Short mmCIF file of C-alpha atoms in Angstrom, two decimals:
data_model
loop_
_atom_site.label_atom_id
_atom_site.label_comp_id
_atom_site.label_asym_id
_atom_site.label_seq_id
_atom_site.Cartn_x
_atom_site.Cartn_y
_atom_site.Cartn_z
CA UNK A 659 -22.73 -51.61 -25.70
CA UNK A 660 -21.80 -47.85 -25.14
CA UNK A 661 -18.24 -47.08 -25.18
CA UNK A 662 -16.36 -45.08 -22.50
CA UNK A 663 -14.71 -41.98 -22.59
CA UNK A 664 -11.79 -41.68 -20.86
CA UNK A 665 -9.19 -38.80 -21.72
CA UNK A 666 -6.57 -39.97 -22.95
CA UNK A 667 -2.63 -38.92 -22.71
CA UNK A 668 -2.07 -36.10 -25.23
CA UNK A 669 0.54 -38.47 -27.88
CA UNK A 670 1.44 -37.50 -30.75
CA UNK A 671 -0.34 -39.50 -33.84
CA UNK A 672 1.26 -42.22 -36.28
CA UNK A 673 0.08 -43.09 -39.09
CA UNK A 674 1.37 -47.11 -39.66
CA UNK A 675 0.44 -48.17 -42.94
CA UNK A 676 -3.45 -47.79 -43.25
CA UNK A 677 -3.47 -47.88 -39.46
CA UNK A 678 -3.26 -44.19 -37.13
CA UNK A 679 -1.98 -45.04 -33.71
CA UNK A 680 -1.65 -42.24 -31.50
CA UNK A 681 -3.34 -39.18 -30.89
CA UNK A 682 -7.60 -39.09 -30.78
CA UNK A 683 -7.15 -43.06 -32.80
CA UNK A 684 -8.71 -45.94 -31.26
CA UNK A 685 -6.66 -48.17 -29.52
CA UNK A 686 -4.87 -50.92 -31.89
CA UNK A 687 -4.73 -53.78 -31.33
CA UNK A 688 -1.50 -55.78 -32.69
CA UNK A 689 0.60 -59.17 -32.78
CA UNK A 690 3.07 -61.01 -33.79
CA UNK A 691 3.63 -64.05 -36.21
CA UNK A 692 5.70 -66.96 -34.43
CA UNK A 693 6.44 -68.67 -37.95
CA UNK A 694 9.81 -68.65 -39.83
CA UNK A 695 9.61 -65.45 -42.22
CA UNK A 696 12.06 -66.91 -44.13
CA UNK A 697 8.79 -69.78 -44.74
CA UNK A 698 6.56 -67.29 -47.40
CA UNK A 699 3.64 -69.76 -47.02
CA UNK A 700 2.78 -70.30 -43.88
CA UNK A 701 4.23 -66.44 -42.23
CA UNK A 702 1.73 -65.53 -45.04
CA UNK A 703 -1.20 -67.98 -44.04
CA UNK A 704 -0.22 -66.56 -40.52
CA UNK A 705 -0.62 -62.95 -41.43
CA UNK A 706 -4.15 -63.30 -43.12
CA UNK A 707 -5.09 -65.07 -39.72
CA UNK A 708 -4.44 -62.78 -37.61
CA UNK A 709 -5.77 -59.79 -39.56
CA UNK A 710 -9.10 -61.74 -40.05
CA UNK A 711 -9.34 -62.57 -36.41
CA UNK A 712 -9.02 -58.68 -35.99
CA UNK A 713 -5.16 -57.97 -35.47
CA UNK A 714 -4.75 -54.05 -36.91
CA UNK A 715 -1.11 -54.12 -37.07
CA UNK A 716 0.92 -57.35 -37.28
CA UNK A 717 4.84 -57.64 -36.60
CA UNK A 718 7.16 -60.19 -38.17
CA UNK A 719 10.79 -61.09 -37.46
CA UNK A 720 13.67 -60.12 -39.84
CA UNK A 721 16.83 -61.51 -38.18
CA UNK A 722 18.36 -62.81 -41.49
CA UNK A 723 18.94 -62.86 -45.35
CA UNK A 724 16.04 -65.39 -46.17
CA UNK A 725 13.61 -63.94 -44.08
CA UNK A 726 14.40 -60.31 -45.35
CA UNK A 727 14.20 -61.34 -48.70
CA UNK A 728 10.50 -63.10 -48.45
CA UNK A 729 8.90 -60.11 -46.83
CA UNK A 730 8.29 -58.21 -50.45
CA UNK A 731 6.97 -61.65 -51.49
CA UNK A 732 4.46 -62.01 -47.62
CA UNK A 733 3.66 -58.32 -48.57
CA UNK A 734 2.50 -59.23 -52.32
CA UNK A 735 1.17 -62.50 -51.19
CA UNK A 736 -1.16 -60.53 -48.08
CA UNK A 737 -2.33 -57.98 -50.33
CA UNK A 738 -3.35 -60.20 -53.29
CA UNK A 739 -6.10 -61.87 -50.84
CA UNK A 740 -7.40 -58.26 -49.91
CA UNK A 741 -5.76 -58.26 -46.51
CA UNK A 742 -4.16 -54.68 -46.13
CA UNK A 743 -2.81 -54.70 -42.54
CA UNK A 744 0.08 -53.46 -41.94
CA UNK A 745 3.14 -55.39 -41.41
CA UNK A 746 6.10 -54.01 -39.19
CA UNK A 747 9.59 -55.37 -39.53
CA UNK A 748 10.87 -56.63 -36.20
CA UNK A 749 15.10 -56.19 -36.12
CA UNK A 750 17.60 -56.63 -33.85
CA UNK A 751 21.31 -57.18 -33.82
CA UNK A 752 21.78 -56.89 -37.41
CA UNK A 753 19.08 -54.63 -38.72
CA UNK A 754 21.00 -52.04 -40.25
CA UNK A 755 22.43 -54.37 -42.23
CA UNK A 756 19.25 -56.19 -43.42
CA UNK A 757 17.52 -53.04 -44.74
CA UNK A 758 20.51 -52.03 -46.54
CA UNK A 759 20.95 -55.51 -48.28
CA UNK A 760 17.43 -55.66 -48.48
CA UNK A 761 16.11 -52.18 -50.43
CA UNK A 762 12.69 -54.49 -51.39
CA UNK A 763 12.39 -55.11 -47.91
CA UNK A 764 12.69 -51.91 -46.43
CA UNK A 765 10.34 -50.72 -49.00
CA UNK A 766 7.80 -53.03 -48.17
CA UNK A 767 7.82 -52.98 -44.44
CA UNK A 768 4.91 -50.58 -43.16
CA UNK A 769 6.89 -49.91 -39.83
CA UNK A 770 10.39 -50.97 -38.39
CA UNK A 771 10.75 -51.82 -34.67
CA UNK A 772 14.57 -51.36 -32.97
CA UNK A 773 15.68 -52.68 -29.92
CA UNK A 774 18.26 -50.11 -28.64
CA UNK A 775 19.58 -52.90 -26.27
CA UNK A 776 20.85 -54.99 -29.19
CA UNK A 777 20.63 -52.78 -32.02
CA UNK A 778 24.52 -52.36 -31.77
CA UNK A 779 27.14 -52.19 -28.96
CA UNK A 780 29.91 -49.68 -27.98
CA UNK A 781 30.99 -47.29 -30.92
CA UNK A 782 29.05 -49.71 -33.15
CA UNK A 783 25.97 -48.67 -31.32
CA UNK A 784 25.36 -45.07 -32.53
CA UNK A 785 26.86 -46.04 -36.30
CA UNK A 786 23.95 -48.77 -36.56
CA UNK A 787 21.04 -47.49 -34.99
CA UNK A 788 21.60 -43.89 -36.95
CA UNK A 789 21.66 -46.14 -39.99
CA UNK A 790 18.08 -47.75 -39.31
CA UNK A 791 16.91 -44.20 -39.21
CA UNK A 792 18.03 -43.03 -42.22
CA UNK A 793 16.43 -45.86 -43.71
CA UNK A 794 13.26 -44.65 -42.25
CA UNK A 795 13.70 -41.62 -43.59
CA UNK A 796 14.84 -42.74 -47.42
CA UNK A 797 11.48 -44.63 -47.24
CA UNK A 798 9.45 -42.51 -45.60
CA UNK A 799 8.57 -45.40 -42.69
CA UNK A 800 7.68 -45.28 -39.06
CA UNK A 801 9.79 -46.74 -36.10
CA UNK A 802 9.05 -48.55 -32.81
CA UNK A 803 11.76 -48.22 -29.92
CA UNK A 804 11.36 -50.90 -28.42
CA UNK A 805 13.10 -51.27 -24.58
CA UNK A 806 12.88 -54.58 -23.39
CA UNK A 807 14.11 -55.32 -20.04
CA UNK A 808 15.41 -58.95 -21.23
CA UNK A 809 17.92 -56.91 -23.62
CA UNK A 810 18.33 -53.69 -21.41
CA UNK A 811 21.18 -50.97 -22.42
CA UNK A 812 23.70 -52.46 -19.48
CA UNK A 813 26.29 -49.00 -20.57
CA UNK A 814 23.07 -47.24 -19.39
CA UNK A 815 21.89 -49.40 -16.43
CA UNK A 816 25.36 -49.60 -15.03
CA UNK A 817 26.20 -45.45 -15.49
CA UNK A 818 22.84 -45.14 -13.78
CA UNK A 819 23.62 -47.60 -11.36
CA UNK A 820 26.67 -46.05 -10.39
CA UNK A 821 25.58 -42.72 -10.46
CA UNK A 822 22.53 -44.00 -7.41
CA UNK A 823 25.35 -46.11 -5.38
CA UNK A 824 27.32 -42.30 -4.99
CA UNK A 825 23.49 -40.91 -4.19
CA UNK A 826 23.00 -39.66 -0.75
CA UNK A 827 19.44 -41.08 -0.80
CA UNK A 828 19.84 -44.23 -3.33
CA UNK A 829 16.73 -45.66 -4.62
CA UNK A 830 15.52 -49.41 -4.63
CA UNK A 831 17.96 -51.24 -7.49
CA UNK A 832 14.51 -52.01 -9.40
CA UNK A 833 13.63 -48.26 -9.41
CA UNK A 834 16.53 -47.64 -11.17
CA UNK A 835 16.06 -50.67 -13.45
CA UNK A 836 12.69 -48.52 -14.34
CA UNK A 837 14.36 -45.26 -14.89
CA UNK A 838 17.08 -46.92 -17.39
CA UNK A 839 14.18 -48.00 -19.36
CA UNK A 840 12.63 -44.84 -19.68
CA UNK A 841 15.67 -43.38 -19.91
CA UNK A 842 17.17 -45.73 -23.04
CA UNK A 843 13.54 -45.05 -24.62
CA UNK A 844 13.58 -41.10 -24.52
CA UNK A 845 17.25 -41.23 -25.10
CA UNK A 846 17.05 -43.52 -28.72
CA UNK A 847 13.55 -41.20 -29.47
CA UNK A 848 15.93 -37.64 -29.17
CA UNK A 849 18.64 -39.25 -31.18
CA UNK A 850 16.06 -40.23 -34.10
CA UNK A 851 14.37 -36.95 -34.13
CA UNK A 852 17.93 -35.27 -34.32
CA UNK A 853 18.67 -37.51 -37.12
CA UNK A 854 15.50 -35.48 -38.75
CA UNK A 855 12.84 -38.52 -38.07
CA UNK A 856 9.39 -36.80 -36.82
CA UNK A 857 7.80 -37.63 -33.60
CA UNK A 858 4.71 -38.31 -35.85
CA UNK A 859 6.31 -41.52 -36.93
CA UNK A 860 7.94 -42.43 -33.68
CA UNK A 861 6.27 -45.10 -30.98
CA UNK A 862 7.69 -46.44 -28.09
CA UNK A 863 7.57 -49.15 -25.73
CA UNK A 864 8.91 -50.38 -22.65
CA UNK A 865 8.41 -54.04 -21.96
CA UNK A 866 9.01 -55.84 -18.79
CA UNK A 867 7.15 -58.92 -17.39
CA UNK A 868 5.68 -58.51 -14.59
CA UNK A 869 2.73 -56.38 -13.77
CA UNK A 870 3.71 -53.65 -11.35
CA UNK A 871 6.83 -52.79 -13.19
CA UNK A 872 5.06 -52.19 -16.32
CA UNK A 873 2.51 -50.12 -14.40
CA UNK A 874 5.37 -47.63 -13.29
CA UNK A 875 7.68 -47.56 -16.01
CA UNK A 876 4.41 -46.74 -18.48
CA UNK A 877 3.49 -43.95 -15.97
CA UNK A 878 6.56 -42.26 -16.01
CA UNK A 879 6.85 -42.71 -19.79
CA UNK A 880 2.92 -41.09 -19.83
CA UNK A 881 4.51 -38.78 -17.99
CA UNK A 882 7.74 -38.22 -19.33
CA UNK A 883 6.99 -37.76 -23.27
CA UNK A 884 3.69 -37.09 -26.16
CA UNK A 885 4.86 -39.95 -28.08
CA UNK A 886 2.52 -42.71 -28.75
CA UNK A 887 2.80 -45.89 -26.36
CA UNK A 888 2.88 -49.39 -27.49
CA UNK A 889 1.68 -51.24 -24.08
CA UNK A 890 2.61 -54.78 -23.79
CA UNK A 891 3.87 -57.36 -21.08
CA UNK A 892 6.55 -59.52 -22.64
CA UNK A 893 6.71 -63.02 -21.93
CA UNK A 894 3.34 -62.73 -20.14
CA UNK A 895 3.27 -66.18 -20.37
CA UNK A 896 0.76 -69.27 -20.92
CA UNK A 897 -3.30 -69.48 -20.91
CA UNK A 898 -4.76 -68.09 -17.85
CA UNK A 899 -1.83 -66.88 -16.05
CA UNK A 900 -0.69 -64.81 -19.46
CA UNK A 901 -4.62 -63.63 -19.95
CA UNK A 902 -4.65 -62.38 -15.99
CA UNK A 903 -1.36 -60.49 -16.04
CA UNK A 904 -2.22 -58.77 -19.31
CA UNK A 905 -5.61 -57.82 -18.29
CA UNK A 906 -4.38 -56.28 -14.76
CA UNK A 907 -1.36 -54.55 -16.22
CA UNK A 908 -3.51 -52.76 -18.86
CA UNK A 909 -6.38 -52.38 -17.59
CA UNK A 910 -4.73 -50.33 -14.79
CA UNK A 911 -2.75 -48.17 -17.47
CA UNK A 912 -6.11 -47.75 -19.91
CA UNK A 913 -8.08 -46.31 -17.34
CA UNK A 914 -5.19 -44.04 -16.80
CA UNK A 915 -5.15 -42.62 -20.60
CA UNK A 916 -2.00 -44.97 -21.08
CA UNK A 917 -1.76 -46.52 -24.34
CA UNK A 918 -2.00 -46.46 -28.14
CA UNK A 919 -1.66 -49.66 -29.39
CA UNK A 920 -1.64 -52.93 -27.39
CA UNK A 921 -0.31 -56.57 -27.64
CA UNK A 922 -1.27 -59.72 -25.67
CA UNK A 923 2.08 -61.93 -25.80
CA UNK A 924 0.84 -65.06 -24.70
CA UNK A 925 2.60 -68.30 -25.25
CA UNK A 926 0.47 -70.54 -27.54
CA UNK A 927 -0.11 -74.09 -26.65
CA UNK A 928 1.35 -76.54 -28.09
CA UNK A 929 -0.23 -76.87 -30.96
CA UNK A 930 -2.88 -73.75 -30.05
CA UNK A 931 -4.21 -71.06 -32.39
CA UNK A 932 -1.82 -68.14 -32.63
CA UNK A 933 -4.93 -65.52 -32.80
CA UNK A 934 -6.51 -66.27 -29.00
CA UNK A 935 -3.73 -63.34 -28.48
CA UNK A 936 -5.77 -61.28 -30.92
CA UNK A 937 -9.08 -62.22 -29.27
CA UNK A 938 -7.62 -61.50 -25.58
CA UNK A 939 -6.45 -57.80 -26.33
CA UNK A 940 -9.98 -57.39 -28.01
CA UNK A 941 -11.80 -58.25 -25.16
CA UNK A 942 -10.07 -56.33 -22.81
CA UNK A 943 -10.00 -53.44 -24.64
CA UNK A 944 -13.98 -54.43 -24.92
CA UNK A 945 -14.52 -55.34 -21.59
CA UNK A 946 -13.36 -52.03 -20.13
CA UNK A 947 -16.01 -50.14 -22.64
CA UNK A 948 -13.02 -48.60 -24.80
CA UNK A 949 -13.79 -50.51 -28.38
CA UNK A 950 -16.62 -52.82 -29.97
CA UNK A 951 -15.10 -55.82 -31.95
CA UNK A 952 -17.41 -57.92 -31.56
CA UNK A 953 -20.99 -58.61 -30.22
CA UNK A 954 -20.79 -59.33 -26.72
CA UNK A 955 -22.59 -62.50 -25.40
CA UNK A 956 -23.78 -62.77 -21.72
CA UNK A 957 -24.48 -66.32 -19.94
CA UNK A 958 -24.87 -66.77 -16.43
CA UNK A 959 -21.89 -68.87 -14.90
CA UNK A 960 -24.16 -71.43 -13.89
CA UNK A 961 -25.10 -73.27 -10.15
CA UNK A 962 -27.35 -75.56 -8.60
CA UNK A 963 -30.53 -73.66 -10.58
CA UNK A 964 -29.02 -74.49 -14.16
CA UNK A 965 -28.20 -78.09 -13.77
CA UNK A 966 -29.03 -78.62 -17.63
CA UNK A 967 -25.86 -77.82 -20.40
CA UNK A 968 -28.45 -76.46 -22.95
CA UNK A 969 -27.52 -72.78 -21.80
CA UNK A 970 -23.66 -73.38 -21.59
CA UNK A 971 -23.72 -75.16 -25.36
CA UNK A 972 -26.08 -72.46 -26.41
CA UNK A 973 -24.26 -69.76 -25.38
CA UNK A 974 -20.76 -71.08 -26.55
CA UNK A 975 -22.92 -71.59 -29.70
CA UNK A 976 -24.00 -68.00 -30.40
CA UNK A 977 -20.50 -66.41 -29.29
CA UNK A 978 -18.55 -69.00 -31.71
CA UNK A 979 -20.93 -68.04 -34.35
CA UNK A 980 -20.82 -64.34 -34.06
CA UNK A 981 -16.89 -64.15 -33.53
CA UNK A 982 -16.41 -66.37 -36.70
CA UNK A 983 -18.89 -64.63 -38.63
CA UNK A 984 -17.12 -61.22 -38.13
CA UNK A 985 -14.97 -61.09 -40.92
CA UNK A 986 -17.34 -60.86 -43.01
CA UNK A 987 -20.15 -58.83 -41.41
CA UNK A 988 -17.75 -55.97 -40.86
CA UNK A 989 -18.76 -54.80 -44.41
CA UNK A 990 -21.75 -56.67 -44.31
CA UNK A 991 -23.48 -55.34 -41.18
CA UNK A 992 -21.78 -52.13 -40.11
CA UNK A 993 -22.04 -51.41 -36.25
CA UNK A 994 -23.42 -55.20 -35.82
CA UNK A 995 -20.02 -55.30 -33.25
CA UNK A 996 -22.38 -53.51 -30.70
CA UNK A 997 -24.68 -56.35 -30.32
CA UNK A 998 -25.58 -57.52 -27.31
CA UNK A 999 -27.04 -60.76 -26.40
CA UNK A 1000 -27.71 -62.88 -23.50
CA UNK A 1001 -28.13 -66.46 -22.71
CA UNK A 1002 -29.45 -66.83 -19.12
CA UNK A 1003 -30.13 -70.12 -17.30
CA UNK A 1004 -33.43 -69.88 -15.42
CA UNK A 1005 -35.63 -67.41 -14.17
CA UNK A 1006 -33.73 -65.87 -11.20
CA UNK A 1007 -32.20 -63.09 -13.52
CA UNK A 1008 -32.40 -64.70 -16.69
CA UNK A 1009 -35.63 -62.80 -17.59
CA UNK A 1010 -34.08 -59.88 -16.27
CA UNK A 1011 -30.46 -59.88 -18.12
CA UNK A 1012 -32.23 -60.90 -21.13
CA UNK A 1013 -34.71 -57.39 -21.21
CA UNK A 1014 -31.27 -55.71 -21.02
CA UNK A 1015 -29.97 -57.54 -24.08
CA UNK A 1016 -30.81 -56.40 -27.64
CA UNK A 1017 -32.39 -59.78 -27.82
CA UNK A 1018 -32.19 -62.16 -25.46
CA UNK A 1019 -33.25 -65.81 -24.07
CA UNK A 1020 -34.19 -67.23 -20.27
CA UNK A 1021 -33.90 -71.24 -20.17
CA UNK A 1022 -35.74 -73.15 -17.97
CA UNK A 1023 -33.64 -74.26 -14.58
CA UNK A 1024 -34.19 -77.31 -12.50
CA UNK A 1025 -37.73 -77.88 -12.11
CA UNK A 1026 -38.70 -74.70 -13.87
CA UNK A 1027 -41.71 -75.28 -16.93
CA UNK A 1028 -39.93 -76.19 -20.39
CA UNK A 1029 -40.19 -72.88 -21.80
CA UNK A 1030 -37.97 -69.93 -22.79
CA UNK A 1031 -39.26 -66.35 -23.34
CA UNK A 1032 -37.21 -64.09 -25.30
CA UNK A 1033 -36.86 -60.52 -25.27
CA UNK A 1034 -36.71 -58.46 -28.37
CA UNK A 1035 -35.55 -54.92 -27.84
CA UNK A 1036 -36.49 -55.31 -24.10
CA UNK A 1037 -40.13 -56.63 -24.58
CA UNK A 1038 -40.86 -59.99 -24.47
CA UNK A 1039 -41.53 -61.06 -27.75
CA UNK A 1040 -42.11 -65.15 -27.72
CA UNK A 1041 -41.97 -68.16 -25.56
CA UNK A 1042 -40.16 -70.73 -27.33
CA UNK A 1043 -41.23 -74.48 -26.24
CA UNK A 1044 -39.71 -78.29 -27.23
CA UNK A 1045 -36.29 -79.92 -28.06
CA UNK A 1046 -35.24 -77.30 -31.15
CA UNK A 1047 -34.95 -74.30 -28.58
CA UNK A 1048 -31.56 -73.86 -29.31
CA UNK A 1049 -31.80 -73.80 -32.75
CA UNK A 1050 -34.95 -71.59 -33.00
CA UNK A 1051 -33.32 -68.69 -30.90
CA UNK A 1052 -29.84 -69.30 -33.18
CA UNK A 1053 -32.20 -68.53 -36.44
CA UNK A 1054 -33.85 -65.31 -34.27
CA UNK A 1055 -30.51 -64.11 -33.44
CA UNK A 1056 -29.96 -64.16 -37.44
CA UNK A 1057 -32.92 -62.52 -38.59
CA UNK A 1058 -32.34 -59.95 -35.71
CA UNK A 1059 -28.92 -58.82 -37.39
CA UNK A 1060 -30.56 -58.58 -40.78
CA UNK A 1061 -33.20 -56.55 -39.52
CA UNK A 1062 -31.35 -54.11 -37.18
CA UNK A 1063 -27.83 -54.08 -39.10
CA UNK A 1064 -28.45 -54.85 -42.64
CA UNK A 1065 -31.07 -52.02 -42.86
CA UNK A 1066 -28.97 -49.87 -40.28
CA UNK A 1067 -32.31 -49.31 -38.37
CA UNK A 1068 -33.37 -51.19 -35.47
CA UNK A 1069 -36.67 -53.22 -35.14
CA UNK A 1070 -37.74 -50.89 -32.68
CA UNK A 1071 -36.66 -47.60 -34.38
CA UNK A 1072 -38.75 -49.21 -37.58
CA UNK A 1073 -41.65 -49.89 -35.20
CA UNK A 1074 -41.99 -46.32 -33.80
CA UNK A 1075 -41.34 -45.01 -37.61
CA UNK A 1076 -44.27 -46.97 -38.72
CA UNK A 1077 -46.73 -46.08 -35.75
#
């Protein structure tokens, strides 16, 4: 798969942990634990997951003594299994105060995110948030303000509001809901680089839940300021609905050059697997031709032609496979991310979809002969025949990723070498 280029909002790059978000970087992608941090074992377990399953950055919550004091131990207990992601600190109403108490934790936090709705109130406000920041600075760590419409500024919303209501023209009440979170983003951002904190190590976000809104208030941030832009829809809620809303609200603000670093917050299942948020991010950013995490499988969607399963289990087969498997071909098979394969159900396009594929199979529909060809490279290189189909084109796919990505030269390529 080719990647698109699409240019990209001049921001100002970060450099989080072993991690560069901002500027010419890829888009991250990042998430969040949902386990007690005070809990070293399974926030650690947690971690790990999520970084295998792909997760760049990955944000915990500090919101108390026990859980401040385990994240040196998470940190030690990450690293010592080779896991290097960074980890970003997530405060709010008593930050200040936790990083003080907590020197081992401030150390070994690779990024800490405020909320300037909560991160004090009143007088207290200034006192606590300047305090974060020096922190920063003392340890030489990036910061995320983070605006969050659930815990807005309401000083700011209601001097704004009141300041529309004397307008002569007043906006829409939600317009000015917008500007206050710009506003209380831009606002915290001045006060940190006053306080001598760089816009290199400065992100922001602005996180509302429903689509549109985070559509405009990103585009006048994008607008508004170079710093780098953490895009993400908060409670974007459960399976489907969550995966639809992300994917519009992004995708519209990608295509635009909006965005550094992205999070999918869906609500698990009970019970569900924490990193489907990790895989849902990926594929968007993949499915809009932006980044390559992992090889992409096609498969027809199936109808009266394909009355047979083989293709669906086949093809759920292959993508399981190749998603699990990336971990460890990362190092293993550089660039094998850019596979692509396809798994078509008879011979309307299957032959077709599959010559597109790097390497490819077309099943036989209803009443079709029992035989699949598959296409190598765009050539049709066998027809395979009997009940073991499925597993024969499983061991091609294998000896196809040797080939191509453990040499780092494709069949093809060695084919015209050789003559």
């Amino acid at each position: 798969m080719s990647l698109v280029r699409i240019k990209r909002h001049k921001t100002v790059p970060v450099r989080v942990g072993n991690v560069t978000v901002g500027g010419t970087a890829p888009i991250a992608v990042q998430s969040m634990t949902n386990t007690d941090t005070a809990d070293i074992q399974s926030t650690t377990a947690q971690i790990i997951a999520l970084a295998n399953a792909g997760s760049e950055l990955v944000r915990i919550t500090v919101d108390r003594d026990e859980a401040a004091a385990a994240v040196p131990h998470i940190r030690d207990a990450v690293r010592a299994r080779g896991i290097d992601v960074p980890i970003i600190g997530d405060f709010h109403y008593i930050g200040h105060k936790l990083l003080a108490d907590h020197p081992d934790c401030a150390e070994a936090l690779d990024k800490y995110r405020i909320n300037p709705g909560n991160v004090g109130f009143k007088d207290k406000r200034d006192p606590q948030f300047s305090a974060i920041i020096e922190m920063a600075l003392k340890y030489g760590k990036p910061v995320r303000v983070g605006v969050n419409w659930g815990s807005l500024d309401q000083e700011l919303l209601t001097h704004l509001m009141d300041e529309n209501a004397k307008s002569a023209e007043p906006k829409d009440a939600r317009e000015v809901l917008h500007e206050t979170m710009v506003q209380s983003a831009l606002l915290s951002a001045a006060r940190a680089e006053q306080l001598g904190l760089g816009a290199d190590r400065i992100i922001l976000s602005a996180k509302v839940s429903a689509v549109q809104d985070l559509i405009n208030v990103y585009t006048m941030l994008g607008e508004r300021s170079s710093y780098a832009l953490h895009l993400g829809l908060t409670e974007a809620g459960m399976g489907s609905k969550g995966i639809a809303a992300s994917a519009a609200a992004f995708g519209v603000l990608l295509q635009q050059g909006i965005g550094d670093t992205i999070r999918t917050s869906l609500t698990p299942e009970p019970g569900g697997d924490r990193t489907l948020e990790v895989r849902v991010s990926q594929e968007i950013l993949q499915s809009m031709g932006l980044r390559s995490f992992a090889p992409e499988v096609a498969a027809c969607p199936g109808c009266g032609r394909t009355t047979s399963t083989v293709f669906q289990e086949l093809a759920k087969d292959i993508e399981d496979h190749l998603r699990a498997s990336m971990p460890e071909w990362r190092d293993r098979y550089p660039g094998v991310e850019a596979l692509n394969v396809a798994v078509m159900g008879c011979i309307v396009n299957g032959p077709g979809e599959s010559k597109h594929a790097d390497i490819g199979i077309s099943l036989p529909g209803t009443g079709e002969q029992p035989a699949a060809p598959v296409f190598i490279d765009g050539k049709k290189a066998m027809t395979l025949r009997g009940p073991h189909i499925a597993d024969e084109f499983k061991a091609l796919v294998a000896d196809y990723i040797e080939q191509r990505f453990g040499t780092g030269e494709s069949p093809k390529a060695a084919s015209a070498r050789d003559g």
